[in-house]
């Protein structure tokens, strides 16, 4: 079985030889949780802010909306498992997933400039120790994991 990380492709503005190759991570805050049901919801990844600004993650990587959408679909089809700190699986299972694109938001009647272009997720946490860390703030955000080939992207301002 392929891992979700097998489907993630990212591009980067510039290339830094001192940056680690391999695993690339993006982190997003847990926005809502339900203590009784052990449910957590939030952004898995955001490609563009509400104002249209493209987002660079902590490693200066950019995930194009189409690439994010395709990776999210592959995750939902083939993986759906949530891990703990990229070290072990089986801590949670995906229960909700939608990639908000401009087209989908228009179709849903969500006014432009209301939501970012990104992937919203929800997980049922299965591990009580992990849930306690969500509740006490140890785990405050989601972190996606993936591997990609870094591709230099020309800066529009330098042309």
mmCIF file of C-alpha atoms in Angstrom:
data_model
loop_
_atom_site.group_PDB
_atom_site.id
_atom_site.type_symbol
_atom_site.label_atom_id
_atom_site.label_comp_id
_atom_site.label_asym_id
_atom_site.label_seq_id
_atom_site.Cartn_x
_atom_site.Cartn_y
_atom_site.Cartn_z
ATOM 1 C CA UNK A 1 0.000 0.000 0.000
ATOM 2 C CA UNK A 2 1.268 3.446 -0.868
ATOM 3 C CA UNK A 3 1.578 6.120 1.795
ATOM 4 C CA UNK A 4 -0.042 9.533 1.521
ATOM 5 C CA UNK A 5 3.453 11.035 1.244
ATOM 6 C CA UNK A 6 3.912 9.161 -2.053
ATOM 7 C CA UNK A 7 1.331 11.496 -3.606
ATOM 8 C CA UNK A 8 2.460 14.903 -2.361
ATOM 9 C CA UNK A 9 4.310 17.140 -4.760
ATOM 10 C CA UNK A 10 5.502 20.579 -3.764
ATOM 11 C CA UNK A 11 7.372 23.372 -5.439
ATOM 12 C CA UNK A 12 9.623 25.901 -3.787
ATOM 13 C CA UNK A 13 10.705 29.471 -4.394
ATOM 14 C CA UNK A 14 14.503 29.204 -4.544
ATOM 15 C CA UNK A 15 16.610 26.267 -3.454
ATOM 16 C CA UNK A 16 18.673 26.120 -0.287
ATOM 17 C CA UNK A 17 21.243 23.288 -0.199
ATOM 18 C CA UNK A 18 21.240 23.422 3.618
ATOM 19 C CA UNK A 19 17.528 22.606 3.826
ATOM 20 C CA UNK A 20 16.831 18.964 4.592
ATOM 21 C CA UNK A 21 15.731 16.812 1.669
ATOM 22 C CA UNK A 22 12.924 14.337 2.037
ATOM 23 C CA UNK A 23 10.160 14.924 4.541
ATOM 24 C CA UNK A 24 8.401 18.257 4.212
ATOM 25 C CA UNK A 25 5.879 19.306 6.804
ATOM 26 C CA UNK A 26 3.187 21.951 7.087
ATOM 27 C CA UNK A 27 1.437 22.677 10.379
ATOM 28 C CA UNK A 28 -2.001 24.109 10.964
ATOM 29 C CA UNK A 29 -3.832 24.798 14.207
ATOM 30 C CA UNK A 30 -6.656 22.563 15.436
ATOM 31 C CA UNK A 31 -9.661 24.864 15.055
ATOM 32 C CA UNK A 32 -12.445 22.867 16.712
ATOM 33 C CA UNK A 33 -12.623 19.806 18.906
ATOM 34 C CA UNK A 34 -15.276 17.748 20.667
ATOM 35 C CA UNK A 35 -13.970 16.345 23.958
ATOM 36 C CA UNK A 36 -16.665 13.722 24.445
ATOM 37 C CA UNK A 37 -16.365 12.286 20.937
ATOM 38 C CA UNK A 38 -12.571 12.799 20.645
ATOM 39 C CA UNK A 39 -12.980 14.731 17.364
ATOM 40 C CA UNK A 40 -10.573 17.372 16.070
ATOM 41 C CA UNK A 41 -11.020 19.620 13.023
ATOM 42 C CA UNK A 42 -8.824 22.146 11.248
ATOM 43 C CA UNK A 43 -6.822 23.041 8.153
ATOM 44 C CA UNK A 44 -4.473 20.310 6.950
ATOM 45 C CA UNK A 45 -2.887 22.682 4.432
ATOM 46 C CA UNK A 46 -3.657 26.075 2.922
ATOM 47 C CA UNK A 47 -2.471 27.073 -0.556
ATOM 48 C CA UNK A 48 -3.743 30.659 -0.625
ATOM 49 C CA UNK A 49 -4.903 33.095 1.999
ATOM 50 C CA UNK A 50 -8.348 34.697 1.782
ATOM 51 C CA UNK A 51 -6.773 37.718 0.028
ATOM 52 C CA UNK A 52 -5.212 35.477 -2.684
ATOM 53 C CA UNK A 53 -1.665 35.557 -1.292
ATOM 54 C CA UNK A 54 0.196 32.301 -1.981
ATOM 55 C CA UNK A 55 1.378 30.631 1.220
ATOM 56 C CA UNK A 56 4.916 29.406 1.828
ATOM 57 C CA UNK A 57 5.277 26.871 4.630
ATOM 58 C CA UNK A 58 8.056 26.717 7.219
ATOM 59 C CA UNK A 59 10.402 25.153 4.662
ATOM 60 C CA UNK A 60 9.547 27.858 2.088
ATOM 61 C CA UNK A 61 7.557 25.320 0.050
ATOM 62 C CA UNK A 62 4.443 26.181 -1.944
ATOM 63 C CA UNK A 63 1.646 23.683 -2.581
ATOM 64 C CA UNK A 64 -0.341 24.655 -5.647
ATOM 65 C CA UNK A 65 -4.128 24.331 -5.174
ATOM 66 C CA UNK A 66 -4.451 21.611 -7.840
ATOM 67 C CA UNK A 67 -1.597 19.581 -6.303
ATOM 68 C CA UNK A 68 -3.136 19.924 -2.844
ATOM 69 C CA UNK A 69 -6.526 18.825 -4.138
ATOM 70 C CA UNK A 70 -5.051 15.751 -5.871
ATOM 71 C CA UNK A 71 -2.996 14.792 -2.809
ATOM 72 C CA UNK A 72 -6.062 15.152 -0.564
ATOM 73 C CA UNK A 73 -8.100 12.865 -2.837
ATOM 74 C CA UNK A 74 -5.370 10.236 -2.798
ATOM 75 C CA UNK A 75 -5.146 10.440 0.997
ATOM 76 C CA UNK A 76 -8.889 9.927 1.345
ATOM 77 C CA UNK A 77 -8.921 7.051 -1.148
ATOM 78 C CA UNK A 78 -5.879 5.164 0.071
ATOM 79 C CA UNK A 79 -4.778 6.181 3.536
ATOM 80 C CA UNK A 80 -7.155 8.013 5.940
ATOM 81 C CA UNK A 81 -5.032 7.244 8.986
ATOM 82 C CA UNK A 82 -3.752 9.862 11.421
ATOM 83 C CA UNK A 83 -0.499 9.306 13.214
ATOM 84 C CA UNK A 84 1.316 10.808 16.152
ATOM 85 C CA UNK A 85 4.180 13.170 15.398
ATOM 86 C CA UNK A 86 5.055 11.291 12.168
ATOM 87 C CA UNK A 87 6.430 8.472 14.334
ATOM 88 C CA UNK A 88 3.578 5.983 14.507
ATOM 89 C CA UNK A 89 0.224 5.426 12.872
ATOM 90 C CA UNK A 90 -3.124 4.333 14.219
ATOM 91 C CA UNK A 91 -3.726 7.322 16.493
ATOM 92 C CA UNK A 92 -6.706 8.668 14.550
ATOM 93 C CA UNK A 93 -8.898 8.116 11.511
ATOM 94 C CA UNK A 94 -10.145 10.686 9.002
ATOM 95 C CA UNK A 95 -13.865 11.452 9.278
ATOM 96 C CA UNK A 96 -14.141 14.693 7.284
ATOM 97 C CA UNK A 97 -12.283 16.141 4.308
ATOM 98 C CA UNK A 98 -12.955 18.933 1.837
ATOM 99 C CA UNK A 99 -10.589 20.927 -0.318
ATOM 100 C CA UNK A 100 -11.989 24.423 -0.673
ATOM 101 C CA UNK A 101 -11.209 25.711 -4.159
ATOM 102 C CA UNK A 102 -12.570 28.864 -5.799
ATOM 103 C CA UNK A 103 -14.880 26.731 -7.962
ATOM 104 C CA UNK A 104 -16.271 24.725 -5.033
ATOM 105 C CA UNK A 105 -16.814 27.800 -2.897
ATOM 106 C CA UNK A 106 -18.699 29.471 -5.766
ATOM 107 C CA UNK A 107 -20.849 26.346 -6.183
ATOM 108 C CA UNK A 108 -21.603 26.328 -2.429
ATOM 109 C CA UNK A 109 -22.501 29.999 -2.415
ATOM 110 C CA UNK A 110 -19.545 30.951 -0.213
ATOM 111 C CA UNK A 111 -18.628 34.543 -1.110
ATOM 112 C CA UNK A 112 -15.132 35.161 -2.527
ATOM 113 C CA UNK A 113 -12.706 36.278 0.168
ATOM 114 C CA UNK A 114 -14.442 34.313 2.932
ATOM 115 C CA UNK A 115 -12.269 31.175 3.180
ATOM 116 C CA UNK A 116 -8.722 30.410 2.104
ATOM 117 C CA UNK A 117 -8.017 27.878 -0.639
ATOM 118 C CA UNK A 118 -7.068 24.858 1.390
ATOM 119 C CA UNK A 119 -7.793 21.423 2.756
ATOM 120 C CA UNK A 120 -10.081 21.179 5.814
ATOM 121 C CA UNK A 121 -10.012 17.894 7.751
ATOM 122 C CA UNK A 122 -11.563 16.208 10.754
ATOM 123 C CA UNK A 123 -10.201 13.227 12.680
ATOM 124 C CA UNK A 124 -11.655 10.838 15.235
ATOM 125 C CA UNK A 125 -8.799 10.326 17.679
ATOM 126 C CA UNK A 126 -8.584 6.680 18.714
ATOM 127 C CA UNK A 127 -5.719 6.885 21.194
ATOM 128 C CA UNK A 128 -6.696 8.316 24.621
ATOM 129 C CA UNK A 129 -3.136 9.459 25.376
ATOM 130 C CA UNK A 130 -3.005 11.374 22.092
ATOM 131 C CA UNK A 131 -6.416 12.914 22.843
ATOM 132 C CA UNK A 132 -5.179 14.113 26.225
ATOM 133 C CA UNK A 133 -2.308 15.869 24.408
ATOM 134 C CA UNK A 134 -4.818 17.546 22.077
ATOM 135 C CA UNK A 135 -6.885 18.685 25.065
ATOM 136 C CA UNK A 136 -3.949 19.978 27.105
ATOM 137 C CA UNK A 137 -2.486 21.883 24.132
ATOM 138 C CA UNK A 138 0.558 19.682 23.556
ATOM 139 C CA UNK A 139 -0.795 18.930 20.070
ATOM 140 C CA UNK A 140 -2.312 22.184 18.844
ATOM 141 C CA UNK A 141 -2.201 21.655 15.105
ATOM 142 C CA UNK A 142 -2.250 19.185 12.262
ATOM 143 C CA UNK A 143 0.946 18.379 10.427
ATOM 144 C CA UNK A 144 0.958 16.803 6.992
ATOM 145 C CA UNK A 145 3.904 14.741 5.904
ATOM 146 C CA UNK A 146 5.193 14.212 2.413
ATOM 147 C CA UNK A 147 8.188 13.845 0.190
ATOM 148 C CA UNK A 148 8.720 15.834 -2.953
ATOM 149 C CA UNK A 149 11.205 16.845 -5.565
ATOM 150 C CA UNK A 150 12.124 20.484 -5.051
ATOM 151 C CA UNK A 151 11.555 22.568 -8.165
ATOM 152 C CA UNK A 152 12.833 26.130 -8.420
ATOM 153 C CA UNK A 153 10.081 28.579 -9.300
ATOM 154 C CA UNK A 154 10.913 31.912 -10.877
ATOM 155 C CA UNK A 155 9.898 34.915 -8.782
ATOM 156 C CA UNK A 156 7.478 37.136 -10.752
ATOM 157 C CA UNK A 157 9.206 40.229 -9.366
ATOM 158 C CA UNK A 158 12.592 39.220 -10.785
ATOM 159 C CA UNK A 159 11.333 39.019 -14.412
#
